[in-house]
Tab-separated table of C-alpha atoms and ligand atoms in Angstrom:
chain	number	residue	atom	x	y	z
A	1	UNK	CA	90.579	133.094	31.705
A	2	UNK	CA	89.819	136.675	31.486
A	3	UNK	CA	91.817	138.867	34.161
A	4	UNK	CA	90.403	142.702	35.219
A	5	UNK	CA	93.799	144.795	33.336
A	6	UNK	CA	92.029	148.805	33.069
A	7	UNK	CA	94.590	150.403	34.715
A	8	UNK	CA	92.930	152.536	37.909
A	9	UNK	CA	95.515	154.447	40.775
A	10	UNK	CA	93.047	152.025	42.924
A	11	UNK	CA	93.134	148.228	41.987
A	12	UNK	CA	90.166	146.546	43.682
A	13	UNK	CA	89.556	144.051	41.345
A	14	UNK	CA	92.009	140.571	41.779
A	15	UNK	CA	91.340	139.831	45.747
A	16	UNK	CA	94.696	140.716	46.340
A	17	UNK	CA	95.967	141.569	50.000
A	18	UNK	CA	96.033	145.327	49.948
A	19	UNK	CA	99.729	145.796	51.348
A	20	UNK	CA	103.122	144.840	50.254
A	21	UNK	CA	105.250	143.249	52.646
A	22	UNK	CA	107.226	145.958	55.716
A	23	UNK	CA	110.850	146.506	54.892
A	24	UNK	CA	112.495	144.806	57.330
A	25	UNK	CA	110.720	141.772	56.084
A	26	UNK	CA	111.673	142.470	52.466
A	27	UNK	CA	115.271	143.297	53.480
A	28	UNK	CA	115.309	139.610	54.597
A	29	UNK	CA	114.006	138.082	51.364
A	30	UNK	CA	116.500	140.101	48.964
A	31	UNK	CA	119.335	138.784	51.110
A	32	UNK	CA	117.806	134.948	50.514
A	33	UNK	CA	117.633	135.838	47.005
A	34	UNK	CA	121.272	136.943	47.134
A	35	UNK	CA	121.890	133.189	47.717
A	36	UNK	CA	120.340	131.673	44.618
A	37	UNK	CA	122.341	130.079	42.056
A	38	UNK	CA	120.831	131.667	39.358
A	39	UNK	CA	122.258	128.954	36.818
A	40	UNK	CA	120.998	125.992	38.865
A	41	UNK	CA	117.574	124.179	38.435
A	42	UNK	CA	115.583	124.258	41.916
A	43	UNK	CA	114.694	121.259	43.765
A	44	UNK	CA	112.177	119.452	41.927
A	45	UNK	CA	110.189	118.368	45.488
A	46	UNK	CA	110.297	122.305	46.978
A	47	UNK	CA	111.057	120.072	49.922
A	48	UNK	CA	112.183	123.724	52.411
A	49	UNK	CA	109.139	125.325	51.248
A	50	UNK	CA	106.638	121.997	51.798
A	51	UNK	CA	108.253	121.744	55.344
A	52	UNK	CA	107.360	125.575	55.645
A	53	UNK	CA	103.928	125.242	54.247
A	54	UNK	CA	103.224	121.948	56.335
A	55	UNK	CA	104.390	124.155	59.474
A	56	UNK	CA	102.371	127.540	58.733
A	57	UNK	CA	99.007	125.473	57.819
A	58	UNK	CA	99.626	122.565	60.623
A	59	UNK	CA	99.428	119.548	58.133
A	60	UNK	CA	102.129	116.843	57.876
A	61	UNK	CA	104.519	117.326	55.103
A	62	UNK	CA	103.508	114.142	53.128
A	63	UNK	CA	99.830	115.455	52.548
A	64	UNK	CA	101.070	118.666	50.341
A	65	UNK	CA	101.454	119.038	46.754
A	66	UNK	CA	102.840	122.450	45.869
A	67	UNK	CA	101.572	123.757	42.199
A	68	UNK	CA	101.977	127.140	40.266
A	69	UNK	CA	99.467	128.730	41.519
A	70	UNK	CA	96.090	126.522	42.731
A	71	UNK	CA	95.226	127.130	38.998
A	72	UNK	CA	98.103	124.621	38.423
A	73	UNK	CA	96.618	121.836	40.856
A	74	UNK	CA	93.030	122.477	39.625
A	75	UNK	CA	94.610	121.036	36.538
A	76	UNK	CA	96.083	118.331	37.517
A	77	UNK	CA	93.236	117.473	39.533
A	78	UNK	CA	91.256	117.589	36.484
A	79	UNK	CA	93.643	115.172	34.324
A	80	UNK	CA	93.943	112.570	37.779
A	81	UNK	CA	90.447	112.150	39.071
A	82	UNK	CA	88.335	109.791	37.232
A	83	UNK	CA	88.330	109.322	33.654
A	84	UNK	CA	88.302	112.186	30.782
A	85	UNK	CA	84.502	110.858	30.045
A	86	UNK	CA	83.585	111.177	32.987
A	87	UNK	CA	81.815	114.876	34.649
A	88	UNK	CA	82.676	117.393	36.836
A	89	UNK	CA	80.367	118.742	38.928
A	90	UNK	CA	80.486	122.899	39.462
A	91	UNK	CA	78.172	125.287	41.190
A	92	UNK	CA	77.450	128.238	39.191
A	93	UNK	CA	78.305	131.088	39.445
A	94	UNK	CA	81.495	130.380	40.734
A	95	UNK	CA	85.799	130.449	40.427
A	96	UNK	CA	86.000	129.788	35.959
A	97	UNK	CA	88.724	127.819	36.361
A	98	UNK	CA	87.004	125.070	36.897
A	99	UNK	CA	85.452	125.434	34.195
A	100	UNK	CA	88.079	125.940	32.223
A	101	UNK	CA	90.243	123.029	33.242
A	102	UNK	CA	87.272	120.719	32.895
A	103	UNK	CA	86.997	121.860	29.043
A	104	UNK	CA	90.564	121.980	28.420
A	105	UNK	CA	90.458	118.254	29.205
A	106	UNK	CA	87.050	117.434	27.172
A	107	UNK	CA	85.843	116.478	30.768
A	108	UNK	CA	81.773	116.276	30.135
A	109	UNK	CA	80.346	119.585	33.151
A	110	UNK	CA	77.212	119.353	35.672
A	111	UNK	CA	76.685	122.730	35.991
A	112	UNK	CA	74.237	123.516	38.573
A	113	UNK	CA	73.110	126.924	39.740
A	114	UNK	CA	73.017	128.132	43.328
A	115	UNK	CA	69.922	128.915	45.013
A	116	UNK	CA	68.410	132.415	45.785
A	117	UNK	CA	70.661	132.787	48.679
A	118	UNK	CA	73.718	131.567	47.001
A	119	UNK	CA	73.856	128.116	48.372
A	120	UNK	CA	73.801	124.381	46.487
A	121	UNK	CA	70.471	123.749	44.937
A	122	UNK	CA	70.803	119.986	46.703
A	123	UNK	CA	67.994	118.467	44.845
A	124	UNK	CA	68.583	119.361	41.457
A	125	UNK	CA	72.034	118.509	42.088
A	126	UNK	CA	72.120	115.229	42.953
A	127	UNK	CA	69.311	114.753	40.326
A	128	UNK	CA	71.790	116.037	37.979
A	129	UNK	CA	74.655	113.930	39.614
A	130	UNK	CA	73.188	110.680	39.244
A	131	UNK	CA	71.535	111.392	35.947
A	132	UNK	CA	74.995	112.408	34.576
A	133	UNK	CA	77.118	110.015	36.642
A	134	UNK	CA	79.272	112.526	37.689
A	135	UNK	CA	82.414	111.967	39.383
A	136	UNK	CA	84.263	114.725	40.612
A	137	UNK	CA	83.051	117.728	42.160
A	138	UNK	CA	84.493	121.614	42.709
A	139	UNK	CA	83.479	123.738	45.513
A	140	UNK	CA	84.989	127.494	46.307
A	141	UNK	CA	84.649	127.109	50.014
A	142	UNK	CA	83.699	130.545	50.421
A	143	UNK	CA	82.485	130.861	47.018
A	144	UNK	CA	83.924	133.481	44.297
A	145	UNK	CA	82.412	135.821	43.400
A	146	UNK	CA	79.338	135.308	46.140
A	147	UNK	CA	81.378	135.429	49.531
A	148	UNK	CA	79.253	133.091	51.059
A	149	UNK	CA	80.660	129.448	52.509
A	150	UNK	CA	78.149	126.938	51.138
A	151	UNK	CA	76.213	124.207	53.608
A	152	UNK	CA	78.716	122.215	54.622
A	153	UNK	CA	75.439	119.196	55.049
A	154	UNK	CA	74.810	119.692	51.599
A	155	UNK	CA	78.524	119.289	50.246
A	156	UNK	CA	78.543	116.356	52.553
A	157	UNK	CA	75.279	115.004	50.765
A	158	UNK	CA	76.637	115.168	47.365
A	159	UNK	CA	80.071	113.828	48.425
A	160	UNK	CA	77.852	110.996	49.631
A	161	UNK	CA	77.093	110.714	45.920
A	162	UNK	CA	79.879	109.514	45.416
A	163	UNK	CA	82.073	112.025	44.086
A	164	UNK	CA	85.373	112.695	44.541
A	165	UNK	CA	85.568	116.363	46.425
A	166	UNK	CA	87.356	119.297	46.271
A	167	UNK	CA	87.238	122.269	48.911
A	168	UNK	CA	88.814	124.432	47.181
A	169	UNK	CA	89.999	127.239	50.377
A	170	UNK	CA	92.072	129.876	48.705
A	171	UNK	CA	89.849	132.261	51.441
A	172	UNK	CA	90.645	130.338	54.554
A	173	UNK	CA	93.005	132.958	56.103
A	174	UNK	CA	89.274	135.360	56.096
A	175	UNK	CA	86.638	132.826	56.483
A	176	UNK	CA	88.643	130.400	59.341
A	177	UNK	CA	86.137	127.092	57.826
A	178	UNK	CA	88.027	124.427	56.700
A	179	UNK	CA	87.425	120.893	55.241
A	180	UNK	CA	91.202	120.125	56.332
A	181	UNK	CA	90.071	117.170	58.807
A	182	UNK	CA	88.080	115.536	55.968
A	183	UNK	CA	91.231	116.126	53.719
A	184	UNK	CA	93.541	114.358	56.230
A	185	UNK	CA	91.508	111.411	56.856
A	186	UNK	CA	89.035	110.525	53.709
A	187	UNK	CA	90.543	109.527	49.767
A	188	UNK	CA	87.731	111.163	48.755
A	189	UNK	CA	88.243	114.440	49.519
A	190	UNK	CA	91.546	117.413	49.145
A	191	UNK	CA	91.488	120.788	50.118
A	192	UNK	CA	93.277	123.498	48.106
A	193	UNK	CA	95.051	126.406	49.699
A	194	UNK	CA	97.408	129.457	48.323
A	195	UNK	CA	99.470	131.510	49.231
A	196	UNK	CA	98.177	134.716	46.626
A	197	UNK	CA	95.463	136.002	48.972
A	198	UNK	CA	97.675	136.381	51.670
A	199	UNK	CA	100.460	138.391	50.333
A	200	UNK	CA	102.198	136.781	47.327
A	201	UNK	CA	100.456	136.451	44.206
A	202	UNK	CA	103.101	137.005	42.652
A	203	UNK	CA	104.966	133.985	43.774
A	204	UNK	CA	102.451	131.552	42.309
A	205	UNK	CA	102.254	128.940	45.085
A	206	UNK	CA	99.184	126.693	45.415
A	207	UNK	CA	98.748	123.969	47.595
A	208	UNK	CA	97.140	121.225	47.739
A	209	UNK	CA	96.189	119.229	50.816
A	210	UNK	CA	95.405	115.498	50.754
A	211	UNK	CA	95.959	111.993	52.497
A	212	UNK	CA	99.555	110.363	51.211
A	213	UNK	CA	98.292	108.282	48.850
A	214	UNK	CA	95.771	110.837	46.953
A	215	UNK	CA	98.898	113.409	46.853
A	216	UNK	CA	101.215	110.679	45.473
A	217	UNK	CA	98.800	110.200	42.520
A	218	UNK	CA	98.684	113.705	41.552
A	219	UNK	CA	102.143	114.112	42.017
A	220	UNK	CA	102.918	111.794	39.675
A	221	UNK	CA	101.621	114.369	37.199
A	222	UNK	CA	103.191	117.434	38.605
A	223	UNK	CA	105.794	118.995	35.875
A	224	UNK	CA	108.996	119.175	37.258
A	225	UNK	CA	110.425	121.952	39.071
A	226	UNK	CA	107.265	123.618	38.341
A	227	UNK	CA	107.681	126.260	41.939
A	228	UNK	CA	110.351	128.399	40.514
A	229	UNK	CA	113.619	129.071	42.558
A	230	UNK	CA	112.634	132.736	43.422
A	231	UNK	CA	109.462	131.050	44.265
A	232	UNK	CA	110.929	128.408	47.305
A	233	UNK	CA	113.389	130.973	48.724
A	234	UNK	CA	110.859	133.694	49.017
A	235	UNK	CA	107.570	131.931	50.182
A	236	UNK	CA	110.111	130.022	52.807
A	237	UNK	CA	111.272	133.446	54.633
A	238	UNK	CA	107.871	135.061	54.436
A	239	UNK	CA	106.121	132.067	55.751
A	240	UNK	CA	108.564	131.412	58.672
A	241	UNK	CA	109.572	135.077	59.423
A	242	UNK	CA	106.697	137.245	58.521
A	243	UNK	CA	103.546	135.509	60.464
A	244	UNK	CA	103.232	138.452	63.010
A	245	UNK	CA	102.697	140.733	59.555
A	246	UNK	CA	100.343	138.290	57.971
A	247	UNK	CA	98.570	137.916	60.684
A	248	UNK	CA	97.986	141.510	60.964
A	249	UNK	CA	96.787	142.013	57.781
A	250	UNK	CA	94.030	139.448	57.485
A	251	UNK	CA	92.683	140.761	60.668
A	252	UNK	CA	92.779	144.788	58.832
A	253	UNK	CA	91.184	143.432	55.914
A	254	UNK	CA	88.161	141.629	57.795
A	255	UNK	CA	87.893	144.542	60.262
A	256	UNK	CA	87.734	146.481	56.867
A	257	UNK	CA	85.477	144.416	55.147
A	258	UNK	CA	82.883	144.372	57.719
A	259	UNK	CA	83.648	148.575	57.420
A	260	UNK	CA	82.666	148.223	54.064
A	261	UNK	CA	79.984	146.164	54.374
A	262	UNK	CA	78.053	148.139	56.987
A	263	UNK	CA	78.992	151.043	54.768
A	264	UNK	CA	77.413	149.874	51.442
A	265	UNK	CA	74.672	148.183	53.418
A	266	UNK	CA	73.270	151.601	53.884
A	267	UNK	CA	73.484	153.170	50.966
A	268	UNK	CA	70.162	153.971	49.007
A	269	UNK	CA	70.114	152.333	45.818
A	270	UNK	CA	73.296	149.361	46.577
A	271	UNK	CA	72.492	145.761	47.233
A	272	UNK	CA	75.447	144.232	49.274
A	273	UNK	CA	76.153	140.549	50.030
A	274	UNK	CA	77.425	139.228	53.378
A	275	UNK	CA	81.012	137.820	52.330
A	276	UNK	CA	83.540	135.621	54.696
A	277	UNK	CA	86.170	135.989	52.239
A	278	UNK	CA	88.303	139.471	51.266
A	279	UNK	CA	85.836	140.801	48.706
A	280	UNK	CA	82.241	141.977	48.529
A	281	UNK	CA	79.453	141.412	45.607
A	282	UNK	CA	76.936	143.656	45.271
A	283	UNK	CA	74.076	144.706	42.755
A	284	UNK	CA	73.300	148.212	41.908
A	285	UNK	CA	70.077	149.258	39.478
A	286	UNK	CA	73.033	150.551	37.070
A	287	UNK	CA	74.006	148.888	34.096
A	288	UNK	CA	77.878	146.726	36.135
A	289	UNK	CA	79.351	147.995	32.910
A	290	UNK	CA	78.017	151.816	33.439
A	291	UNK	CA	78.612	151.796	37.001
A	292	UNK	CA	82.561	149.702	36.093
A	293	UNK	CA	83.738	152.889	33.741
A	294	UNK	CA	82.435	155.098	36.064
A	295	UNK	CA	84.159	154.362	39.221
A	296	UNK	CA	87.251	153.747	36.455
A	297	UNK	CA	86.708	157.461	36.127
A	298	UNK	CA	87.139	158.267	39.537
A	299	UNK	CA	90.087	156.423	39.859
A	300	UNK	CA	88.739	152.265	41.401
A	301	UNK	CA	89.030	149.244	39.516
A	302	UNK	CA	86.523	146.543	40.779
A	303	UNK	CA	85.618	143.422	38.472
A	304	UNK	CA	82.540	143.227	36.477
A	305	UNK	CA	80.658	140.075	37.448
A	306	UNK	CA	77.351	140.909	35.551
A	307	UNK	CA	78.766	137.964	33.217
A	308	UNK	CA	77.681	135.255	35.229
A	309	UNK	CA	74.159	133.490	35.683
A	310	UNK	CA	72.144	134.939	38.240
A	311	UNK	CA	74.381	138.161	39.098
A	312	UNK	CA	72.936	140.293	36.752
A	313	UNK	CA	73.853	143.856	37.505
A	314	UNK	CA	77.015	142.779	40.010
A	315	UNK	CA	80.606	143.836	40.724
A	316	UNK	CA	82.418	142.579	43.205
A	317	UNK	CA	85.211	144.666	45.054
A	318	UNK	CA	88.203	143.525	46.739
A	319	UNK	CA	89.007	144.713	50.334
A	320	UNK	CA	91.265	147.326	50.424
A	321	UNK	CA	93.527	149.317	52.817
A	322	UNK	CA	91.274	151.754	54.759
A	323	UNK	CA	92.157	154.699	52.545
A	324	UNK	CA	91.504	152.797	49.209
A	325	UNK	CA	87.728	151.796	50.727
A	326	UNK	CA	86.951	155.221	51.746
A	327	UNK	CA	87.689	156.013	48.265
A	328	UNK	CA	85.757	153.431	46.777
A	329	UNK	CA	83.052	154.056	48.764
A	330	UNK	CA	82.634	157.903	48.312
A	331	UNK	CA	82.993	157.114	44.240
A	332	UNK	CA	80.341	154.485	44.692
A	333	UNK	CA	78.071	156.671	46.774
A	334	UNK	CA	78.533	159.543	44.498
A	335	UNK	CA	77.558	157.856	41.003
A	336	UNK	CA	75.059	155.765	42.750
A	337	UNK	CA	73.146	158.938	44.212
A	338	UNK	CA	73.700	161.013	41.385
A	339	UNK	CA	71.217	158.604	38.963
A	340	UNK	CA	68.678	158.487	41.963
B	401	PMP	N1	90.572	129.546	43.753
B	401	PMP	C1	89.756	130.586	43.929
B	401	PMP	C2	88.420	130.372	44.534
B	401	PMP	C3	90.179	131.877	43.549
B	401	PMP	O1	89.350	132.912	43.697
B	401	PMP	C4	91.466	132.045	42.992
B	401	PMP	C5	92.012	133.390	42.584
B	401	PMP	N2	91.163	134.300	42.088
B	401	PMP	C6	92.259	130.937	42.815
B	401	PMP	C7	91.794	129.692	43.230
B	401	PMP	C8	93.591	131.018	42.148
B	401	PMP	O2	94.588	131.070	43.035
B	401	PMP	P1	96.121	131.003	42.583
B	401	PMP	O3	96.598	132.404	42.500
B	401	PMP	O4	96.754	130.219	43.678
B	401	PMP	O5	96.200	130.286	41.262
């Protein structure tokens, strides 16, 4: 997995949320940490922060399965559903790591790519499917890098397929479209959630959402005490103390995405993709790598997505803080209009 590390005053490039958390909140998690027995394990179940979790999402405690990250649980997932011979079923272009995880584990990949508009080629794919007996499927619900949420009719369809489904929804907070209800009441289906869009990538909590007796299987894989001490006590307070600030700051970022969106959407020469999640792709006639170095050059780091089938020519930029966009958008407009 290949992670955007140029360094750039202006770091648009990881989907990160654009602001740290306010000092009184802060002040609150370095006296928690104050309270850690630094030579003691943590608790193997991260039973304070599941109840927190369970509370800030609205899901019963029983249907969570914390991981290091959701890269953690897309592992697991990988190693628990179906057999190692079996596929894995992956829109393209999409989040690697599923990818990744399925090829880690051997797992055989139905790679299908999206239509024009970004959305599941349905036919193909359940040609594909049933061709390949394919067993369990990956969806970024919105998709990265695209922005867009997928047909939820057509995800349906394929689950009817019979594969085992997972929504992955590290973009809820910005998109507000959830598969939770499926997740809750079908063994076919788990959501994933996180906690590093909204604040705390740095953490590394992932969750996953499921009925009981899905979660109990992939817990039985889970490495112990894998949600570090730091990890609990800090996600706990933020998560019970700091909603009004979170709260806030998903409703700047989509206020500023739509900004930005608008914005690019009428500049000559810049292609720009409806998102419901806290970045934007977009095509220029540049060379991505050209255009990349050169808004390096003026200071903003956005990722490189020209990589992947079907976004030739794209970069995709996180939502910033208002002043951070501005910038972005006057080093965009100027490199853009100076090659027209
Ligand atoms: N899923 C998607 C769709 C993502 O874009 C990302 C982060 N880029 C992740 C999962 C990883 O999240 P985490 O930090 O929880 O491992």
């Amino acid at each position: 997995y290949k992670t955007e590390t140029t360094p750039a005053p202006i770091k648009l490039s990881s989907n990160e949320l654009p602001y740290d958390l306010p000092p009184d909140l802060k002040g609150r998690v370095s006296e928690a940490l104050k309270g850690i027995p630094f030579n003691r394990y943590p608790d193997p179940n991260s039973e304070r922060l599941k109840s927190a979790v369970a509370e800030f999402f609205c899901v019963p405690e029983e249907s969570i399965v914390l991981g290091n990250g959701s890269d953690e649980l897309i592992y697991y997932l990988s190693i628990v559903i179906g057999e190692f011979e079996q596929g894995v079923y992956i829109p393209i272009p999409t989040f690697p790591m599923y990818e990744i995880a399925s090829d880690v584990f051997g797992r055989p990949k139905t790679c299908v790519p999206l239509d024009s508009s970004f959305d599941i080629d349905l036919e193909e794919s359940i040609r594909r499917v049933e061709e390949e007996k394919t067993v369990l499927a990956y969806f970024s619900y919105p998709n990265n890098p695209t922005g867009n949420l997928f047909s939820r009719e057509k995800m349906e369809a394929l689950r009817e397929k019979g594969l085992f489904t997972v929504v992955d929804e590290a973009y809820y907070s910005y998109s507000g479209d959830s598969f939770v209800s499926d997740a809750l009441s079908r063994e076919d289906t788990v959501i994933l959630r996180t906690l590093s869009k909204i604040g705390l990538a740095s953490l590394r909590v992932g969750i996953l959402i499921g009925r009981e007796e899905v979660v109990r299987e992939i817990d039985k894989v889970r490495l112990p005490f894998n949600i570090t001490y730091p990890s609990q006590v800090i996600a706990e307070v933020v998560l019970r103390e700091g909603r009004d600030f979170l709260q806030w700051a998903v409703a700047e970022v989509v206020k500023e995405r739509e900004r930005l969106y608008r914005e690019m959407d009428s500049m000559e020469g810049v292609e720009v993709f409806p998102s419901r999640a806290n970045f934007l792709l977009f095509r220029t006639s540049l060379p991505a790598k050209e255009l990349h170095s050169r808004l390096v050059d003026r200071g903003v780091l956005v990722r490189d997505m020209s990589h992947l089938p079907g976004l030739e020519g794209c970069l995709r930029v996180s939502v910033g803080k208002r002043e951070e966009n501005d910038a972005f958008l006057e080093a965009l407009y100027s490199v853009v209009s100076s090659l027209q």
